[in-house]
Amino acid sequence: MPAALLAAAPIRIPVQLGDEEAFLLLPLYAVLAAAVLALLLRVFRGAELQPLPLLVAIPAAAFVEIAGLSLLWSRDPREGAIDLFFFLFPFAALLLVVGQALLTGVLTRLLGAALVAVTVVLAGIGLWQQWTHTLFFADDLQFANAYTSFFRVTSLFSDSSIYGRYLAVGIAVTLVLLWLDRLRLAIGLPVLAVLLAGLYFSYSQSSFIALFAAVLLVGLVAGDRRARLVLASTAAAVILATVAVFAVVTWDESSRRASSGRLPLVELTLPVFADHPVAGVGIGAQARASSRLEEARERVRRNVSHTTPLTVAAELGLLGLAAYAGFLFAAGRSSFLAMRRDRALGLSLLAVFTILVVHSLAYSGFFEDPLTWGALGLAAASLRLRPVEAAARR
């Protein structure tokens, strides 16, 4: 079941909702519905549900509850209802279902194989799009590509950044498996080559940065003293060189152009939080509240914040930020605890969470990505495993 959910997670189907087109996770909803029904059937037959660890359950429940209640005062109840009923509520069920999984060695290997296979297929489609200059669900990007010297691809997604995020996750997990000798070089190196090529043609800067952060953190956690020293010095040199090149390239450009239009979005989001610091403007209402600040309602869609912390602050206020911080703590802490039970699983979860969090700082969608909740569910399930050392002694 967890592997089936993972395989269905990237597939988005275009659906017409009113006067706009939405890309919904219909295959994932179908698999999740079947998993929930199977779980209810087990309970009806007398099986007992395994309680989620409080470390995971409390912050996840707090965030979903605050977001759900905020619909009562949301300034955009339609968008808020979409966020709740198509993302947060189903993903809360996803967390519960995956948290019931018994993480045997077979299942963890199956999860790794499913992630690698799915991301390789996505990368292969992206490379084919680069070769043919054909996109599937991104008409706006197809038009924009005609006026640039490079061609961005999206694979099965409608956005290059979401595509890049998935490939970054696949690359990071593959590197973890290679580092711990859980994957043969004859398989791992070609997989890395395909994924890196696919990621390159996404031209997603946020995905590159997120992957860099994940590889650096995994190396610092899993490496010995020499490896940590090499990684730290190399990372410092790369960061300094990147900052210098960026400063030179953007010297004569405006802040809007240099930040790919994100800085003005930040400037439009911060006042919304300042005006409603405690409980925010309600789930899904940040874009509308920001558009009113510049008195241009027809640009509501363009004013969506691309920074998850700012979006949470504007929509849910300090209450939401507290729940968001607890969610991040639970993800990090449970990943480190998982490493004591299964090193490959724990490091993979740490890499996945790092990519999702860092990527969400420049591109929103942290809580709207099923990978976030599925990874947290796996972390919760791993906390029921006995430590490796105790199993070895027995």
GROMACS .gro file of C-alpha atoms in nm:
model
  394
    1MET     CA    1   0.000   0.000   0.000
    2PRO     CA    2   0.268   0.263   0.081
    3ALA     CA    3   0.448   0.177  -0.243
    4ALA     CA    4   0.124   0.208  -0.442
    5LEU     CA    5   0.058   0.549  -0.285
    6LEU     CA    6   0.412   0.657  -0.369
    7ALA     CA    7   0.374   0.548  -0.730
    8ALA     CA    8   0.045   0.737  -0.766
    9ALA     CA    9   0.162   1.055  -0.590
   10PRO     CA   10   0.312   1.241  -0.892
   11ILE     CA   11   0.021   1.181  -1.130
   12ARG     CA   12  -0.204   1.486  -1.166
   13ILE     CA   13  -0.512   1.487  -1.389
   14PRO     CA   14  -0.647   1.816  -1.533
   15VAL     CA   15  -1.004   1.873  -1.417
   16GLN     CA   16  -1.233   2.167  -1.491
   17LEU     CA   17  -1.356   2.328  -1.169
   18GLY     CA   18  -1.597   2.604  -1.258
   19ASP     CA   19  -1.418   2.848  -1.485
   20GLU     CA   20  -1.066   2.726  -1.411
   21GLU     CA   21  -0.859   2.416  -1.474
   22ALA     CA   22  -0.718   2.234  -1.171
   23PHE     CA   23  -0.465   1.951  -1.162
   24LEU     CA   24  -0.590   1.703  -0.905
   25LEU     CA   25  -0.427   1.391  -0.766
   26LEU     CA   26  -0.709   1.164  -0.879
   27PRO     CA   27  -0.504   0.839  -0.896
   28LEU     CA   28  -0.370   0.906  -0.547
   29TYR     CA   29  -0.722   0.973  -0.417
   30ALA     CA   30  -0.838   0.640  -0.560
   31VAL     CA   31  -0.553   0.443  -0.401
   32LEU     CA   32  -0.596   0.630  -0.073
   33ALA     CA   33  -0.971   0.563  -0.067
   34ALA     CA   34  -0.906   0.191  -0.120
   35ALA     CA   35  -0.645   0.193   0.160
   36VAL     CA   36  -0.881   0.371   0.401
   37LEU     CA   37  -1.164   0.127   0.323
   38ALA     CA   38  -0.929  -0.167   0.377
   39LEU     CA   39  -0.818  -0.020   0.709
   40LEU     CA   40  -1.179   0.029   0.821
   41LEU     CA   41  -1.257  -0.328   0.721
   42ARG     CA   42  -0.968  -0.453   0.935
   43VAL     CA   43  -1.096  -0.253   1.230
   44PHE     CA   44  -1.448  -0.389   1.176
   45ARG     CA   45  -1.303  -0.741   1.190
   46GLY     CA   46  -1.142  -0.674   1.525
   47ALA     CA   47  -0.795  -0.546   1.440
   48GLU     CA   48  -0.658  -0.260   1.648
   49LEU     CA   49  -0.520   0.060   1.500
   50GLN     CA   50  -0.165   0.144   1.593
   51PRO     CA   51  -0.165   0.492   1.749
   52LEU     CA   52   0.058   0.745   1.583
   53PRO     CA   53   0.349   0.859   1.801
   54LEU     CA   54   0.261   1.180   1.983
   55LEU     CA   55   0.573   1.339   1.834
   56VAL     CA   56   0.404   1.318   1.493
   57ALA     CA   57   0.035   1.319   1.581
   58ILE     CA   58   0.017   1.639   1.787
   59PRO     CA   59   0.174   1.889   1.542
   60ALA     CA   60   0.006   1.731   1.237
   61ALA     CA   61  -0.337   1.736   1.403
   62ALA     CA   62  -0.281   2.089   1.532
   63PHE     CA   63  -0.199   2.225   1.187
   64VAL     CA   64  -0.494   2.053   1.018
   65GLU     CA   65  -0.729   2.169   1.293
   66ILE     CA   66  -0.614   2.532   1.280
   67ALA     CA   67  -0.638   2.533   0.900
   68GLY     CA   68  -0.984   2.378   0.910
   69LEU     CA   69  -1.118   2.623   1.166
   70SER     CA   70  -0.973   2.917   0.973
   71LEU     CA   71  -1.222   2.848   0.693
   72LEU     CA   72  -1.477   3.014   0.922
   73TRP     CA   73  -1.308   3.351   0.877
   74SER     CA   74  -1.135   3.295   0.543
   75ARG     CA   75  -1.162   3.583   0.299
   76ASP     CA   76  -1.158   3.335   0.012
   77PRO     CA   77  -1.370   3.039   0.126
   78ARG     CA   78  -1.369   2.880  -0.219
   79GLU     CA   79  -0.990   2.851  -0.233
   80GLY     CA   80  -0.986   2.754   0.133
   81ALA     CA   81  -1.232   2.471   0.073
   82ILE     CA   82  -1.018   2.346  -0.217
   83ASP     CA   83  -0.707   2.347   0.004
   84LEU     CA   84  -0.887   2.157   0.280
   85PHE     CA   85  -1.091   1.901   0.090
   86PHE     CA   86  -0.842   1.824  -0.188
   87PHE     CA   87  -0.521   1.843   0.013
   88LEU     CA   88  -0.511   1.875   0.391
   89PHE     CA   89  -0.798   1.643   0.484
   90PRO     CA   90  -0.702   1.363   0.239
   91PHE     CA   91  -0.336   1.397   0.336
   92ALA     CA   92  -0.424   1.367   0.705
   93ALA     CA   93  -0.582   1.033   0.613
   94LEU     CA   94  -0.268   0.952   0.413
   95LEU     CA   95  -0.056   1.013   0.723
   96LEU     CA   96  -0.276   0.785   0.931
   97VAL     CA   97  -0.282   0.505   0.673
   98VAL     CA   98   0.093   0.507   0.603
   99GLY     CA   99   0.161   0.528   0.976
  100GLN     CA  100  -0.005   0.187   1.016
  101ALA     CA  101   0.244   0.018   0.782
  102LEU     CA  102   0.474  -0.253   0.911
  103LEU     CA  103   0.813  -0.151   0.773
  104THR     CA  104   0.969  -0.481   0.687
  105GLY     CA  105   1.288  -0.502   0.482
  106VAL     CA  106   1.083  -0.606   0.180
  107LEU     CA  107   0.861  -0.299   0.206
  108THR     CA  108   1.146  -0.051   0.248
  109ARG     CA  109   1.324  -0.199  -0.056
  110LEU     CA  110   0.999  -0.182  -0.250
  111LEU     CA  111   0.957   0.184  -0.153
  112GLY     CA  112   1.309   0.264  -0.272
  113ALA     CA  113   1.255   0.079  -0.598
  114ALA     CA  114   0.920   0.254  -0.655
  115LEU     CA  115   1.069   0.600  -0.596
  116VAL     CA  116   1.364   0.535  -0.826
  117ALA     CA  117   1.142   0.387  -1.098
  118VAL     CA  118   0.887   0.669  -1.086
  119THR     CA  119   1.146   0.945  -1.095
  120VAL     CA  120   1.337   0.777  -1.379
  121VAL     CA  121   1.015   0.758  -1.583
  122LEU     CA  122   0.943   1.126  -1.508
  123ALA     CA  123   1.297   1.221  -1.609
  124GLY     CA  124   1.271   1.015  -1.927
  125ILE     CA  125   0.952   1.198  -2.026
  126GLY     CA  126   1.121   1.528  -1.949
  127LEU     CA  127   1.419   1.440  -2.172
  128TRP     CA  128   1.181   1.341  -2.451
  129GLN     CA  129   1.010   1.679  -2.415
  130GLN     CA  130   1.347   1.850  -2.442
  131TRP     CA  131   1.420   1.656  -2.759
  132THR     CA  132   1.082   1.725  -2.922
  133HIS     CA  133   1.008   2.064  -2.760
  134THR     CA  134   0.661   1.942  -2.667
  135LEU     CA  135   0.486   1.998  -2.334
  136PHE     CA  136   0.170   1.831  -2.207
  137PHE     CA  137  -0.004   2.045  -1.944
  138ALA     CA  138   0.181   2.376  -1.951
  139ASP     CA  139   0.045   2.603  -2.224
  140ASP     CA  140   0.176   2.917  -2.051
  141LEU     CA  141   0.525   2.772  -2.028
  142GLN     CA  142   0.511   2.654  -2.389
  143PHE     CA  143   0.441   3.013  -2.489
  144ALA     CA  144   0.718   3.148  -2.263
  145ASN     CA  145   0.970   2.897  -2.402
  146ALA     CA  146   0.925   3.051  -2.747
  147TYR     CA  147   1.081   3.374  -2.618
  148THR     CA  148   1.380   3.228  -2.431
  149SER     CA  149   1.711   3.079  -2.538
  150PHE     CA  150   1.642   2.761  -2.338
  151PHE     CA  151   1.348   2.519  -2.320
  152ARG     CA  152   1.206   2.427  -1.979
  153VAL     CA  153   1.032   2.091  -1.946
  154THR     CA  154   0.763   1.975  -1.702
  155SER     CA  155   0.723   1.599  -1.770
  156LEU     CA  156   0.377   1.498  -1.638
  157PHE     CA  157   0.344   1.814  -1.428
  158SER     CA  158   0.212   2.157  -1.512
  159ASP     CA  159   0.510   2.332  -1.350
  160SER     CA  160   0.885   2.287  -1.392
  161SER     CA  161   0.953   2.349  -1.024
  162ILE     CA  162   0.727   2.065  -0.908
  163TYR     CA  163   0.891   1.836  -1.162
  164GLY     CA  164   1.236   1.941  -1.041
  165ARG     CA  165   1.136   1.881  -0.678
  166TYR     CA  166   1.041   1.520  -0.750
  167LEU     CA  167   1.364   1.454  -0.937
  168ALA     CA  168   1.566   1.611  -0.654
  169VAL     CA  169   1.399   1.369  -0.412
  170GLY     CA  170   1.487   1.074  -0.637
  171ILE     CA  171   1.849   1.189  -0.669
  172ALA     CA  172   1.891   1.239  -0.295
  173VAL     CA  173   1.750   0.896  -0.205
  174THR     CA  174   1.963   0.729  -0.473
  175LEU     CA  175   2.273   0.897  -0.330
  176VAL     CA  176   2.181   0.774   0.019
  177LEU     CA  177   2.143   0.417  -0.107
  178LEU     CA  178   2.476   0.437  -0.289
  179TRP     CA  179   2.647   0.588   0.018
  180LEU     CA  180   2.528   0.301   0.239
  181ASP     CA  181   2.598   0.030  -0.022
  182ARG     CA  182   2.227  -0.051  -0.054
  183LEU     CA  183   2.238  -0.001  -0.432
  184ARG     CA  184   2.487  -0.133  -0.685
  185LEU     CA  185   2.697   0.117  -0.875
  186ALA     CA  186   2.602  -0.049  -1.203
  187ILE     CA  187   2.241   0.052  -1.132
  188GLY     CA  188   2.286   0.367  -0.926
  189LEU     CA  189   2.519   0.559  -1.158
  190PRO     CA  190   2.298   0.530  -1.471
  191VAL     CA  191   1.997   0.624  -1.259
  192LEU     CA  192   2.180   0.933  -1.132
  193ALA     CA  193   2.282   1.027  -1.485
  194VAL     CA  194   1.922   1.015  -1.611
  195LEU     CA  195   1.782   1.201  -1.309
  196LEU     CA  196   2.049   1.473  -1.320
  197ALA     CA  197   1.993   1.525  -1.693
  198GLY     CA  198   1.619   1.550  -1.637
  199LEU     CA  199   1.667   1.794  -1.349
  200TYR     CA  200   1.901   2.013  -1.554
  201PHE     CA  201   1.639   2.078  -1.821
  202SER     CA  202   1.381   2.179  -1.561
  203TYR     CA  203   1.596   2.489  -1.499
  204SER     CA  204   1.443   2.497  -1.151
  205GLN     CA  205   1.679   2.699  -0.933
  206SER     CA  206   1.486   2.614  -0.617
  207SER     CA  207   1.524   2.242  -0.692
  208PHE     CA  208   1.901   2.276  -0.743
  209ILE     CA  209   1.937   2.460  -0.412
  210ALA     CA  210   1.718   2.209  -0.228
  211LEU     CA  211   1.919   1.917  -0.365
  212PHE     CA  212   2.244   2.089  -0.266
  213ALA     CA  213   2.115   2.137   0.090
  214ALA     CA  214   1.997   1.776   0.117
  215VAL     CA  215   2.324   1.627  -0.007
  216LEU     CA  216   2.521   1.853   0.225
  217LEU     CA  217   2.311   1.763   0.530
  218VAL     CA  218   2.317   1.389   0.457
  219GLY     CA  219   2.694   1.401   0.412
  220LEU     CA  220   2.744   1.590   0.737
  221VAL     CA  221   2.523   1.346   0.927
  222ALA     CA  222   2.642   1.019   0.773
  223GLY     CA  223   3.005   1.095   0.689
  224ASP     CA  224   3.316   1.056   0.900
  225ARG     CA  225   3.529   1.347   1.017
  226ARG     CA  226   3.728   1.374   0.693
  227ALA     CA  227   3.416   1.358   0.477
  228ARG     CA  228   3.249   1.628   0.686
  229LEU     CA  229   3.552   1.854   0.656
  230VAL     CA  230   3.567   1.811   0.279
  231LEU     CA  231   3.193   1.868   0.243
  232ALA     CA  232   3.190   2.174   0.466
  233SER     CA  233   3.484   2.340   0.288
  234THR     CA  234   3.348   2.254  -0.057
  235ALA     CA  235   3.000   2.381   0.032
  236ALA     CA  236   3.145   2.707   0.164
  237ALA     CA  237   3.345   2.758  -0.156
  238VAL     CA  238   3.043   2.681  -0.375
  239ILE     CA  239   2.819   2.918  -0.179
  240LEU     CA  240   3.071   3.202  -0.195
  241ALA     CA  241   3.126   3.149  -0.568
  242THR     CA  242   2.752   3.136  -0.632
  243VAL     CA  243   2.691   3.457  -0.439
  244ALA     CA  244   2.971   3.632  -0.629
  245VAL     CA  245   2.845   3.517  -0.969
  246PHE     CA  246   2.488   3.610  -0.880
  247ALA     CA  247   2.597   3.955  -0.768
  248VAL     CA  248   2.787   4.014  -1.093
  249VAL     CA  249   2.512   3.882  -1.319
  250THR     CA  250   2.232   4.077  -1.148
  251TRP     CA  251   2.429   4.396  -1.088
  252ASP     CA  252   2.226   4.603  -1.334
  253GLU     CA  253   1.895   4.420  -1.286
  254SER     CA  254   1.602   4.519  -1.069
  255SER     CA  255   1.517   4.328  -0.753
  256ARG     CA  256   1.203   4.193  -0.922
  257ARG     CA  257   1.399   4.042  -1.211
  258ALA     CA  258   1.688   3.918  -0.997
  259SER     CA  259   1.452   3.732  -0.764
  260SER     CA  260   1.239   3.595  -1.051
  261GLY     CA  261   0.952   3.814  -0.934
  262ARG     CA  262   0.944   3.667  -0.582
  263LEU     CA  263   1.060   3.972  -0.386
  264PRO     CA  264   0.750   4.177  -0.477
  265LEU     CA  265   0.535   3.880  -0.370
  266VAL     CA  266   0.707   3.883  -0.032
  267GLU     CA  267   0.646   4.255  -0.005
  268LEU     CA  268   0.276   4.197  -0.072
  269THR     CA  269   0.248   3.910   0.179
  270LEU     CA  270   0.420   4.057   0.484
  271PRO     CA  271   0.165   4.340   0.531
  272VAL     CA  272  -0.116   4.081   0.532
  273PHE     CA  273   0.049   3.907   0.827
  274ALA     CA  274   0.116   4.239   0.999
  275ASP     CA  275  -0.253   4.333   0.974
  276HIS     CA  276  -0.376   3.993   1.100
  277PRO     CA  277  -0.095   3.856   1.321
  278VAL     CA  278  -0.287   3.616   1.547
  279ALA     CA  279  -0.509   3.403   1.322
  280GLY     CA  280  -0.440   3.536   0.971
  281VAL     CA  281  -0.690   3.592   0.692
  282GLY     CA  282  -0.792   3.227   0.672
  283ILE     CA  283  -0.692   2.926   0.466
  284GLY     CA  284  -0.656   2.995   0.094
  285ALA     CA  285  -0.703   3.370   0.129
  286GLN     CA  286  -0.346   3.500   0.106
  287ALA     CA  287  -0.360   3.563  -0.268
  288ARG     CA  288  -0.682   3.762  -0.247
  289ALA     CA  289  -0.565   3.963   0.053
  290SER     CA  290  -0.236   4.046  -0.122
  291SER     CA  291  -0.415   4.147  -0.442
  292ARG     CA  292  -0.631   4.391  -0.251
  293LEU     CA  293  -0.318   4.557  -0.120
  294GLU     CA  294  -0.220   4.656  -0.473
  295GLU     CA  295  -0.580   4.713  -0.581
  296ALA     CA  296  -0.571   4.469  -0.871
  297ARG     CA  297  -0.815   4.186  -0.815
  298GLU     CA  298  -0.771   4.056  -1.167
  299ARG     CA  299  -0.416   3.955  -1.069
  300VAL     CA  300  -0.518   3.738  -0.774
  301ARG     CA  301  -0.347   3.432  -0.917
  302ARG     CA  302  -0.020   3.617  -0.974
  303ASN     CA  303  -0.004   3.730  -0.613
  304VAL     CA  304   0.023   3.383  -0.459
  305SER     CA  305   0.319   3.380  -0.221
  306HIS     CA  306   0.597   3.147  -0.327
  307THR     CA  307   0.721   3.106   0.029
  308THR     CA  308   0.544   2.857   0.254
  309PRO     CA  309   0.634   3.024   0.588
  310LEU     CA  310   0.496   3.356   0.465
  311THR     CA  311   0.182   3.192   0.328
  312VAL     CA  312   0.122   3.017   0.660
  313ALA     CA  313   0.185   3.342   0.848
  314ALA     CA  314  -0.056   3.540   0.630
  315GLU     CA  315  -0.334   3.278   0.631
  316LEU     CA  316  -0.305   3.126   0.980
  317GLY     CA  317  -0.111   3.387   1.177
  318LEU     CA  318   0.103   3.307   1.478
  319LEU     CA  319  -0.114   3.006   1.560
  320GLY     CA  320  -0.036   2.854   1.222
  321LEU     CA  321   0.333   2.940   1.249
  322ALA     CA  322   0.353   2.760   1.583
  323ALA     CA  323   0.189   2.450   1.433
  324TYR     CA  324   0.416   2.477   1.128
  325ALA     CA  325   0.726   2.491   1.350
  326GLY     CA  326   0.602   2.188   1.543
  327PHE     CA  327   0.545   2.002   1.216
  328LEU     CA  328   0.902   2.072   1.103
  329PHE     CA  329   1.041   1.965   1.441
  330ALA     CA  330   0.844   1.641   1.424
  331ALA     CA  331   0.974   1.570   1.073
  332GLY     CA  332   1.338   1.630   1.169
  333ARG     CA  333   1.328   1.457   1.505
  334SER     CA  334   1.146   1.149   1.376
  335SER     CA  335   1.397   1.119   1.089
  336PHE     CA  336   1.690   1.114   1.332
  337LEU     CA  337   1.510   0.859   1.550
  338ALA     CA  338   1.439   0.647   1.242
  339MET     CA  339   1.813   0.633   1.169
  340ARG     CA  340   1.864   0.438   1.493
  341ARG     CA  341   1.630   0.169   1.363
  342ASP     CA  342   1.706   0.169   0.989
  343ARG     CA  343   1.993   0.391   0.878
  344ALA     CA  344   1.899   0.394   0.510
  345LEU     CA  345   1.535   0.476   0.583
  346GLY     CA  346   1.620   0.749   0.833
  347LEU     CA  347   1.875   0.918   0.607
  348SER     CA  348   1.637   0.898   0.313
  349LEU     CA  349   1.358   1.060   0.514
  350LEU     CA  350   1.598   1.331   0.632
  351ALA     CA  351   1.700   1.400   0.271
  352VAL     CA  352   1.338   1.410   0.153
  353PHE     CA  353   1.228   1.648   0.428
  354THR     CA  354   1.528   1.874   0.362
  355ILE     CA  355   1.441   1.901  -0.006
  356LEU     CA  356   1.073   1.968   0.063
  357VAL     CA  357   1.143   2.232   0.329
  358VAL     CA  358   1.418   2.416   0.140
  359HIS     CA  359   1.225   2.404  -0.185
  360SER     CA  360   0.915   2.545  -0.012
  361LEU     CA  361   1.113   2.853   0.091
  362ALA     CA  362   1.121   2.964  -0.273
  363TYR     CA  363   0.820   2.775  -0.410
  364SER     CA  364   0.507   2.710  -0.206
  365GLY     CA  365   0.338   2.372  -0.186
  366PHE     CA  366   0.487   2.208   0.122
  367PHE     CA  367   0.157   2.100   0.279
  368GLU     CA  368  -0.002   2.042  -0.063
  369ASP     CA  369   0.256   1.779  -0.158
  370PRO     CA  370   0.165   1.417  -0.069
  371LEU     CA  371   0.536   1.341  -0.027
  372THR     CA  372   0.538   1.558   0.287
  373TRP     CA  373   0.263   1.361   0.459
  374GLY     CA  374   0.369   1.023   0.324
  375ALA     CA  375   0.727   1.072   0.447
  376LEU     CA  376   0.597   1.178   0.788
  377GLY     CA  377   0.379   0.866   0.794
  378LEU     CA  378   0.683   0.648   0.720
  379ALA     CA  379   0.875   0.825   0.996
  380ALA     CA  380   0.588   0.754   1.235
  381ALA     CA  381   0.580   0.388   1.132
  382SER     CA  382   0.957   0.358   1.176
  383LEU     CA  383   0.932   0.469   1.540
  384ARG     CA  384   0.760   0.138   1.619
  385LEU     CA  385   1.063  -0.057   1.498
  386ARG     CA  386   1.311  -0.184   1.752
  387PRO     CA  387   1.661  -0.035   1.731
  388VAL     CA  388   1.908  -0.224   1.514
  389GLU     CA  389   2.147  -0.280   1.803
  390ALA     CA  390   1.884  -0.454   2.015
  391ALA     CA  391   1.781  -0.676   1.722
  392ALA     CA  392   2.145  -0.766   1.657
  393ARG     CA  393   2.199  -0.870   2.021
  394ARG     CA  394   1.894  -1.095   2.012
   0.00000   0.00000   0.00000
